PDB file of C-alpha atoms in Angstrom:
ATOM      1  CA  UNK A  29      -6.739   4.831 -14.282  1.00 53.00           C
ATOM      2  CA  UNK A  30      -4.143   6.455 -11.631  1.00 53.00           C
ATOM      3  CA  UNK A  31      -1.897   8.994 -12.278  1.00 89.00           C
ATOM      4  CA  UNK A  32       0.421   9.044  -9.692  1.00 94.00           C
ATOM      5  CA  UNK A  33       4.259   9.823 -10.673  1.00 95.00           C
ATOM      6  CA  UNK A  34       7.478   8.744  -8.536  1.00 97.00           C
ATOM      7  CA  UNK A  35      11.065  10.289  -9.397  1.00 96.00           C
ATOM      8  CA  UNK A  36      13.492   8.837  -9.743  1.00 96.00           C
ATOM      9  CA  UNK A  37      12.364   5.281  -9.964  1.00 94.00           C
ATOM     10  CA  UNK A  38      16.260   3.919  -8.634  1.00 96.00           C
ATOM     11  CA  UNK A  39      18.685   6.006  -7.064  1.00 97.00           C
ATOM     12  CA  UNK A  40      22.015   5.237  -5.322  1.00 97.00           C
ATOM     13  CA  UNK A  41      24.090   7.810  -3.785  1.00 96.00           C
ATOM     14  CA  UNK A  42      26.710   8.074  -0.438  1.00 96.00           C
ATOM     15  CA  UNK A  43      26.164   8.884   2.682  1.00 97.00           C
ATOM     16  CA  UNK A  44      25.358  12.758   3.878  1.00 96.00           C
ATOM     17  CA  UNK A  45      23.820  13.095   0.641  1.00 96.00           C
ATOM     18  CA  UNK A  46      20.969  15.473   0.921  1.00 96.00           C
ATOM     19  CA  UNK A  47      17.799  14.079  -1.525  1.00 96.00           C
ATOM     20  CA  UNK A  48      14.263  14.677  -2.412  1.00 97.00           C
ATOM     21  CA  UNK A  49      12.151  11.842  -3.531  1.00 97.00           C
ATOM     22  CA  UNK A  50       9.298  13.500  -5.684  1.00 98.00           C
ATOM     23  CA  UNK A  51       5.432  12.587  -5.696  1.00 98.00           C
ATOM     24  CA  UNK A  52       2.898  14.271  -7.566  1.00 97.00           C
ATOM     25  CA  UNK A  53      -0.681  13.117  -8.424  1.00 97.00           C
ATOM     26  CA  UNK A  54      -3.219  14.496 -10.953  1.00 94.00           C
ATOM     27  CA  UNK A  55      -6.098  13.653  -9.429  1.00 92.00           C
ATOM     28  CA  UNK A  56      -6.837  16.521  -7.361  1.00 92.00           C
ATOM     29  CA  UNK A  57      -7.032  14.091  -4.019  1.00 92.00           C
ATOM     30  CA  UNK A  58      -6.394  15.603  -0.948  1.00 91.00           C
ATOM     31  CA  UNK A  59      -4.568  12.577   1.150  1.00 90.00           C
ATOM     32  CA  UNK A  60      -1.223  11.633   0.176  1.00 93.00           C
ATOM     33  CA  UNK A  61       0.749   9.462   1.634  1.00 92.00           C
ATOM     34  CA  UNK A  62       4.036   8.290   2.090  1.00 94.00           C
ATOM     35  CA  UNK A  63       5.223   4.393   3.046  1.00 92.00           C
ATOM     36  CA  UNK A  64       8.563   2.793   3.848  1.00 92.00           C
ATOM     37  CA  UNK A  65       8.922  -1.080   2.197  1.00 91.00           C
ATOM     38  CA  UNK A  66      11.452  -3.619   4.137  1.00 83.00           C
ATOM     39  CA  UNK A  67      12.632  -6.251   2.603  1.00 76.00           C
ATOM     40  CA  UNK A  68      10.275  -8.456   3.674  1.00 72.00           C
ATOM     41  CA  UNK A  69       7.362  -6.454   1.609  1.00 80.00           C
ATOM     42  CA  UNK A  70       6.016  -5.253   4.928  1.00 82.00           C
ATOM     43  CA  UNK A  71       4.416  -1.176   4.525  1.00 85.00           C
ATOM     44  CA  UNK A  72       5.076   1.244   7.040  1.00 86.00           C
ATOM     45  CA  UNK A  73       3.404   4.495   7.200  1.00 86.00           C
ATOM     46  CA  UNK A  74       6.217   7.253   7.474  1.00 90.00           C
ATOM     47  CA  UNK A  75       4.482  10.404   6.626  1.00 93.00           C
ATOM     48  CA  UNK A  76       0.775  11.566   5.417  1.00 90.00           C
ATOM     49  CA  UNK A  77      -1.450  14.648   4.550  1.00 93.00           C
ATOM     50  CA  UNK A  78      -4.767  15.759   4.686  1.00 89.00           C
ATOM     51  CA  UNK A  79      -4.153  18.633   2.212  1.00 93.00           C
ATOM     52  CA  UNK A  80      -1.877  21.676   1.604  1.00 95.00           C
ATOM     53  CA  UNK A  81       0.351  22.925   4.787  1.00 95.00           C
ATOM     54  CA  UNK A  82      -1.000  19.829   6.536  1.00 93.00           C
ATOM     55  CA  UNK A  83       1.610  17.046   7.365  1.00 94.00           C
ATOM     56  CA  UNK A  84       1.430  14.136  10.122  1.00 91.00           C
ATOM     57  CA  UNK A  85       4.001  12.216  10.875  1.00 88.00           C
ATOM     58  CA  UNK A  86       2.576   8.052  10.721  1.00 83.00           C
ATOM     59  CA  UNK A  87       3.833   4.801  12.535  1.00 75.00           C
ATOM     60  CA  UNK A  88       7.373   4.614  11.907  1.00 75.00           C
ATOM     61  CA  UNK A  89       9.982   6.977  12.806  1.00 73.00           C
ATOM     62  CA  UNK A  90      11.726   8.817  10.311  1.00 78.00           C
ATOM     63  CA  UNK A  91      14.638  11.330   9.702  1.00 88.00           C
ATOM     64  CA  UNK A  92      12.891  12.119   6.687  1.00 93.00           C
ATOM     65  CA  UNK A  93      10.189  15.130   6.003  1.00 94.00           C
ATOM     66  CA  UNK A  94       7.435  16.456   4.186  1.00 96.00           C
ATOM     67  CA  UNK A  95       6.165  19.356   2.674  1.00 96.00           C
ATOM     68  CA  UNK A  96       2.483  19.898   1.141  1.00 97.00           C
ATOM     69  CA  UNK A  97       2.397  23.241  -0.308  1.00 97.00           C
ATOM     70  CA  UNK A  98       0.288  22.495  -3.888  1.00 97.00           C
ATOM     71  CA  UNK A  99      -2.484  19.791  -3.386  1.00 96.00           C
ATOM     72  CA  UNK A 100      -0.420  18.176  -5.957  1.00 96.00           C
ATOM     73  CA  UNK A 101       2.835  17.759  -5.240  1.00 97.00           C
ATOM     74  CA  UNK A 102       3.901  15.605  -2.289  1.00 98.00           C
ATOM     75  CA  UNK A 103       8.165  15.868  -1.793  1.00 98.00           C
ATOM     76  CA  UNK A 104      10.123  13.517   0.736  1.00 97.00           C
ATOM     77  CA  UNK A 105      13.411  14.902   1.364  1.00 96.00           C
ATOM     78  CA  UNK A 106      16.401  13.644   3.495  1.00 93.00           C
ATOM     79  CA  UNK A 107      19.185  16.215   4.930  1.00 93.00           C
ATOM     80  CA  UNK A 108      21.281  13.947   4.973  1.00 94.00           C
ATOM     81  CA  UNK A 109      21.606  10.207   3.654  1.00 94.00           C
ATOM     82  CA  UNK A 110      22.878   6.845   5.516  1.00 94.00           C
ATOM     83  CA  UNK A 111      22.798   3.529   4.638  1.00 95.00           C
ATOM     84  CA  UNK A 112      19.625   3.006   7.382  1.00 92.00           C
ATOM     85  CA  UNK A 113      17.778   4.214   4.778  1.00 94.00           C
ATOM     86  CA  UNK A 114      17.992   1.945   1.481  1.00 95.00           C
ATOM     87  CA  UNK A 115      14.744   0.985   1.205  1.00 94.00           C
ATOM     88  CA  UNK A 116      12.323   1.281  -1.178  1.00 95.00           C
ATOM     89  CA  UNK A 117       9.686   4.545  -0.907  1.00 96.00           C
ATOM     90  CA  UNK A 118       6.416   3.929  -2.203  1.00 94.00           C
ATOM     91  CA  UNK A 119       3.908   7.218  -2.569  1.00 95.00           C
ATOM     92  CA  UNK A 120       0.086   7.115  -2.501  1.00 93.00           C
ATOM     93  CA  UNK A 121      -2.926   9.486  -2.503  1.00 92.00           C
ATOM     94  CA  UNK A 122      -6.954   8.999  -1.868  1.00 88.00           C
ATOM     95  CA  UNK A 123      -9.789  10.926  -2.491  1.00 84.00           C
ATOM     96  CA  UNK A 124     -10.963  12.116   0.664  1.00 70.00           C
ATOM     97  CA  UNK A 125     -14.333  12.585  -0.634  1.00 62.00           C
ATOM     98  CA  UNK A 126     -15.379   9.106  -0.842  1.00 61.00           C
ATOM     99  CA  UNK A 127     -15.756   7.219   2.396  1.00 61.00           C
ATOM    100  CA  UNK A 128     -13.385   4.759   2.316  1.00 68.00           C
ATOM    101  CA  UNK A 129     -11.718   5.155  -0.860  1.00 77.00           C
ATOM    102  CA  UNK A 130      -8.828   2.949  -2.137  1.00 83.00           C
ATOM    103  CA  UNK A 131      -5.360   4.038  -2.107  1.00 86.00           C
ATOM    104  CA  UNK A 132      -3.698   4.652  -5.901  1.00 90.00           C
ATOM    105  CA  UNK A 133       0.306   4.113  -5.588  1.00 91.00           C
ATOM    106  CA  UNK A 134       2.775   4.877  -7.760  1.00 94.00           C
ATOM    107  CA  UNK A 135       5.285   2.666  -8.511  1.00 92.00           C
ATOM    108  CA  UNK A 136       7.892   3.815  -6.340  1.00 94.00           C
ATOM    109  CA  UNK A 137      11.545   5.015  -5.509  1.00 96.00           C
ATOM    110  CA  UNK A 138      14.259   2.388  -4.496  1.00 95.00           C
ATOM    111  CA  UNK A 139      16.978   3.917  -2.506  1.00 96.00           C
ATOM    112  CA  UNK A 140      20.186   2.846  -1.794  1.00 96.00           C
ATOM    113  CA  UNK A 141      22.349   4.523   0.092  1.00 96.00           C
ATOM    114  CA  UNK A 142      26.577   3.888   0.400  1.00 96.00           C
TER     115      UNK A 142
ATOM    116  CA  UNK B   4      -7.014  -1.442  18.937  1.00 63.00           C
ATOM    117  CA  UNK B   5      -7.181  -1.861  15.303  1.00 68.00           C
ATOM    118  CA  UNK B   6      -5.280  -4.694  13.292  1.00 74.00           C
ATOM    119  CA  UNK B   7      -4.960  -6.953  10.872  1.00 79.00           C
ATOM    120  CA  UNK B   8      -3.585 -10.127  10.626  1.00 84.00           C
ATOM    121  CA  UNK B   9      -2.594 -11.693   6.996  1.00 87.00           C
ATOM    122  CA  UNK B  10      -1.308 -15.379   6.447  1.00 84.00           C
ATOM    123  CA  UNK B  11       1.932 -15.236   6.429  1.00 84.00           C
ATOM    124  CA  UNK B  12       3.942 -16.379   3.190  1.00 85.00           C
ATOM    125  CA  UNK B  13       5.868 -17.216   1.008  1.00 92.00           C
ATOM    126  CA  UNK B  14       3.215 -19.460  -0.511  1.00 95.00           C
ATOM    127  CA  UNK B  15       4.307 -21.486  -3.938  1.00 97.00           C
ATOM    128  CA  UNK B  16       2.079 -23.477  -5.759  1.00 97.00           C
ATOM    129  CA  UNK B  17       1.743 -25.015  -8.749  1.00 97.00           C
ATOM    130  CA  UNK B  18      -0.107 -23.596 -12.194  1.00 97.00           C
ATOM    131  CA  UNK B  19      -3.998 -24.515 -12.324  1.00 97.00           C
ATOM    132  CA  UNK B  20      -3.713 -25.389  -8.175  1.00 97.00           C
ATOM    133  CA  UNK B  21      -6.714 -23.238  -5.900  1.00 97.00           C
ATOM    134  CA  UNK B  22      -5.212 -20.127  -3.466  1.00 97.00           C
ATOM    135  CA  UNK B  23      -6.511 -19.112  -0.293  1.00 97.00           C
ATOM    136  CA  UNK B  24      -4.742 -16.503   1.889  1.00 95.00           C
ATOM    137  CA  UNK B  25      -6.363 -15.979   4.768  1.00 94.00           C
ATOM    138  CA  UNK B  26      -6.999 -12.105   6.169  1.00 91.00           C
ATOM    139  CA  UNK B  27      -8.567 -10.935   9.356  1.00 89.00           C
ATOM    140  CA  UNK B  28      -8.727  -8.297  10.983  1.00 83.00           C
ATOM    141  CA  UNK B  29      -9.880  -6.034  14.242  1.00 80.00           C
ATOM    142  CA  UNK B  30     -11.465  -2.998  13.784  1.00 73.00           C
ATOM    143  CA  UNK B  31     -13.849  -0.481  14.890  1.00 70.00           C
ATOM    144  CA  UNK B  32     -17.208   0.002  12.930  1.00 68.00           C
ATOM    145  CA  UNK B  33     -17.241  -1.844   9.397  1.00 66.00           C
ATOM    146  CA  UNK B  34     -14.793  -0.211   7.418  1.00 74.00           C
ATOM    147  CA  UNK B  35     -14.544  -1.149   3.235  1.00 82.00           C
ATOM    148  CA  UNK B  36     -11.843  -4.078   2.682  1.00 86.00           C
ATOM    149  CA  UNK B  37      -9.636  -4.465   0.073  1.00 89.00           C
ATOM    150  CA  UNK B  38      -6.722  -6.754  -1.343  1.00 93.00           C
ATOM    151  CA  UNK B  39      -4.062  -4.954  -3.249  1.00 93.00           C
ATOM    152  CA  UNK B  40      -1.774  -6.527  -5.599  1.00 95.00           C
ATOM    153  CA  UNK B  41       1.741  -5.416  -6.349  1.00 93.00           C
ATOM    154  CA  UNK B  42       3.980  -7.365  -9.274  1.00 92.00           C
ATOM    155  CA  UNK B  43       8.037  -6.795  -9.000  1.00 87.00           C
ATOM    156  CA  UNK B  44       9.201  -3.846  -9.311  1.00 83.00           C
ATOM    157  CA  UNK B  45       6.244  -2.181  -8.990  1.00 86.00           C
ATOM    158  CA  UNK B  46       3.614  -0.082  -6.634  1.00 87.00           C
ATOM    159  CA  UNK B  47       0.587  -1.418  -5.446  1.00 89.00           C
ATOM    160  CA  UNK B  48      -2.555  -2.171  -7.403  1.00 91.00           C
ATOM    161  CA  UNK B  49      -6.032  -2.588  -6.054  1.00 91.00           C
ATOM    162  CA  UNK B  50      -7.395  -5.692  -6.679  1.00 96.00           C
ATOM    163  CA  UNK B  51     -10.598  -5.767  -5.660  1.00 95.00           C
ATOM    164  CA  UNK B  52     -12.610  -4.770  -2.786  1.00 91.00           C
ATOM    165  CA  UNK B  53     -16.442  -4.610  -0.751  1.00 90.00           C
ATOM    166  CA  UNK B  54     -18.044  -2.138   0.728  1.00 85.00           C
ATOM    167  CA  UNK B  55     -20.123  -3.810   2.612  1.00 85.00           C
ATOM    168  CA  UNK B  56     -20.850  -7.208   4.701  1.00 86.00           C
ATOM    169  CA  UNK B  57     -21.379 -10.007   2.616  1.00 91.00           C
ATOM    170  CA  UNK B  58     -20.410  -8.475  -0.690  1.00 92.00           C
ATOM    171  CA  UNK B  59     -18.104 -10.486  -2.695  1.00 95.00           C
ATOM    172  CA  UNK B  60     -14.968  -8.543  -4.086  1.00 94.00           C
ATOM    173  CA  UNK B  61     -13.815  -9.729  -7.860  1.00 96.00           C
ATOM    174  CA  UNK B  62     -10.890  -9.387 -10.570  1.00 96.00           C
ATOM    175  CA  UNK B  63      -9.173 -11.527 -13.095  1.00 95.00           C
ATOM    176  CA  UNK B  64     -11.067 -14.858 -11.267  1.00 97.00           C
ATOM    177  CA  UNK B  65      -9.642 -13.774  -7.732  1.00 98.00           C
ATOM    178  CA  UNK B  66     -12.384 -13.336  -5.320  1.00 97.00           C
ATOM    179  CA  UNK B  67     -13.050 -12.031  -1.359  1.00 96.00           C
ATOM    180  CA  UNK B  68     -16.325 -12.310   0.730  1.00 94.00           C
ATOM    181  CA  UNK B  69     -16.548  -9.616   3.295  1.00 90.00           C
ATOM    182  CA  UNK B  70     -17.576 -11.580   6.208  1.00 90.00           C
ATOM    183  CA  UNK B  71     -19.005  -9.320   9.441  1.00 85.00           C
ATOM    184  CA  UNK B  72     -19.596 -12.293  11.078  1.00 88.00           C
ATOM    185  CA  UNK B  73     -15.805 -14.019  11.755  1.00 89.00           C
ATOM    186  CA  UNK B  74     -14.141 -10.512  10.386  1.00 88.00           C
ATOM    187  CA  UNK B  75     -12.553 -12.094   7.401  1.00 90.00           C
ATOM    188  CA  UNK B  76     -11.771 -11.217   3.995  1.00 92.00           C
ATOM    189  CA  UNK B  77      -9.905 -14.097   2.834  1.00 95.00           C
ATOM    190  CA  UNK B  78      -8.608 -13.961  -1.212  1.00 96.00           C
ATOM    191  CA  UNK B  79      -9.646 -17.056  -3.557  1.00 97.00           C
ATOM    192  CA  UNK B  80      -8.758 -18.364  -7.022  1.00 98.00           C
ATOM    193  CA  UNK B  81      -9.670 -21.560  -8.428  1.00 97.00           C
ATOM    194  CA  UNK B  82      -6.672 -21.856 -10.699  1.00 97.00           C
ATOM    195  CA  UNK B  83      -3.414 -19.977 -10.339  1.00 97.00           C
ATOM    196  CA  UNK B  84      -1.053 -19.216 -13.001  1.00 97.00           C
ATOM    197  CA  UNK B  85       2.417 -18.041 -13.258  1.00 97.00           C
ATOM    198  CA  UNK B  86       1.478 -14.382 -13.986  1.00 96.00           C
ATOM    199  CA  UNK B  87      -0.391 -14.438 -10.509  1.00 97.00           C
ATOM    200  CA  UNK B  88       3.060 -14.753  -8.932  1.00 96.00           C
ATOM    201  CA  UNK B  89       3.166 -11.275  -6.671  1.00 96.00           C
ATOM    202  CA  UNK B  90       3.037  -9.880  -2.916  1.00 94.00           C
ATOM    203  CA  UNK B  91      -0.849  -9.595  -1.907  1.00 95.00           C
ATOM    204  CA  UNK B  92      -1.837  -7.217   0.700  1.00 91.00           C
ATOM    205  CA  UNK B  93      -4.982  -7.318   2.632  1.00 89.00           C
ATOM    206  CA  UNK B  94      -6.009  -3.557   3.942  1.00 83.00           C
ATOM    207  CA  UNK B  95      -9.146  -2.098   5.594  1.00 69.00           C
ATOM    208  CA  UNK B  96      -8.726   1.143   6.401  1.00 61.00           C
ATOM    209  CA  UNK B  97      -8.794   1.496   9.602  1.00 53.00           C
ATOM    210  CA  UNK B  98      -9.296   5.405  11.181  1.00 42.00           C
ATOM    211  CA  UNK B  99     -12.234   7.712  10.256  1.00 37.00           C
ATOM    212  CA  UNK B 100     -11.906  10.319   7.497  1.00 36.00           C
ATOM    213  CA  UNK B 101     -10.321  12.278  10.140  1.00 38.00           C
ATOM    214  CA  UNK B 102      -7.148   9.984  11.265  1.00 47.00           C
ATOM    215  CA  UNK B 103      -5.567   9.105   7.897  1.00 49.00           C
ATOM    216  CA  UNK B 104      -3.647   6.563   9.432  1.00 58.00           C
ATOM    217  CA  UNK B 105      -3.697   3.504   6.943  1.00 64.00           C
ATOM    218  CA  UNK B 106      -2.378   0.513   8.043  1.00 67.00           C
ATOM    219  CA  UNK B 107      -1.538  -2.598   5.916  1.00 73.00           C
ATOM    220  CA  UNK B 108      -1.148  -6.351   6.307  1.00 71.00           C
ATOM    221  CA  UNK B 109       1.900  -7.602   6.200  1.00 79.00           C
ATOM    222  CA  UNK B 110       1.729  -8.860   2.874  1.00 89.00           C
ATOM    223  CA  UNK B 111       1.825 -12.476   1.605  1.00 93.00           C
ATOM    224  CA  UNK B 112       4.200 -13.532  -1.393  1.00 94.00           C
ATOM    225  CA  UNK B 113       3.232 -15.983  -3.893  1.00 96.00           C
ATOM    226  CA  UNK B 114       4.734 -17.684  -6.035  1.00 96.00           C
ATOM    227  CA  UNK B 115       3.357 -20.051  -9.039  1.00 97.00           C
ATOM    228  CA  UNK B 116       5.790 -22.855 -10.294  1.00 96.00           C
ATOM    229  CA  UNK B 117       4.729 -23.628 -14.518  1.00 95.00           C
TER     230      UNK B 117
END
């Protein structure tokens, strides 16, 4: 079974807000990720990490960032909030030890943003 | 360059009728595939998956044949029921160890009328 934990599960708050969305995993794996979900269900990778102090930014832009320092605990934050960014946040990790290993998601974070 | 192209939904059936959605993809060497499930309000499950050309992928009487041949992995049930009702992702992951660049389908809906 996973153990992956998103906070908060639904949050709503105005613009220029400054938030973290908060990820952590107890399966020791070393890649989390992080994925934007429109409307239309469609994932896009927004940030990802090979382990601590290592972040990548992934296909779609975002103002948002990461920080990896405990192989853990995975942290989006936004500086400031707009309403571009109600969406829903979905956090994953995989073990990088198995080729090819399936993703385990939590159940994410759905934003909105006034 | 890498891809993969899901059929695209929303797809509502009836209880007891058969499901196909249809998955292919481009890719470089012969990665592992795998269909992930994710119910409303929720993160994403893995379904099932195959490692390997011509394995067949199965869970709760949904199945996948990982075909090398016409790059397919294309999700079947004989008989749908409401509960089934979800967003289905198809995902190989594409990248070596190295990349950690993940990249989804696009996700099909279904829904199952009683």
């Amino acid at each position: 079974e996973a153990d992956i934990y998103q906070t908060p599960r639904y949050l709503v708050i105005g613009t220029g807000k400054k938030i973290t969305l908060e990820c952590s995993q107890t399966m020791g794996h070393d890649k989390m990720y992080w994925y934007q979900q429109d409307p239309g269900m469609e994932l896009h990778l927004i940030h990802y990490s090979y382990g601590v102090n290592s972040t990548e930014k992934g296909d779609l832009s975002s103002e948002s960032t990461v920080s990896r320092i405990r192989t853990e605990h995975f942290p989006l934050t936004l500086e400031s909030a707009r309403p571009s960014h109600t969406s829903q946040y979905l956090c994953a990790s995989s073990d990088t030890g198995i080729i090819n290993s399936p993703l385990h998601f939590g159940n994410g974070t759905r934003l909105t943003v006034t | 360059g890498d891809s993969v192209t899901q059929m695209e939904g929303p797809v509502t059936l009836s209880e007891e009728a058969c499901l196909t959605i249809n998955c292919t993809y481009t890719a470089t060497g012969y990665p592992s595939l795998f269909w992930y499930v994710q119910y409303p309000g929720e993160g994403l499950q893995l379904l099932l998956k195959a490692t390997k050309a011509d394995d067949k992928g199965s869970n709760k009487g949904f199945e996948a044949t990982y075909r090398k041949e016409t790059t397919s992995f294309h999700l079947e049930k004989g008989s749908v029921q409401v509960s089934d009702s979800a967003v289905y992702f198809c995902f190989p992951p594409f990248g070596s160890s190295n990349t950690g660049k993940l990249i989804f389908g696009q996700g099909t809906t279904l829904q199952v009328k009683p």
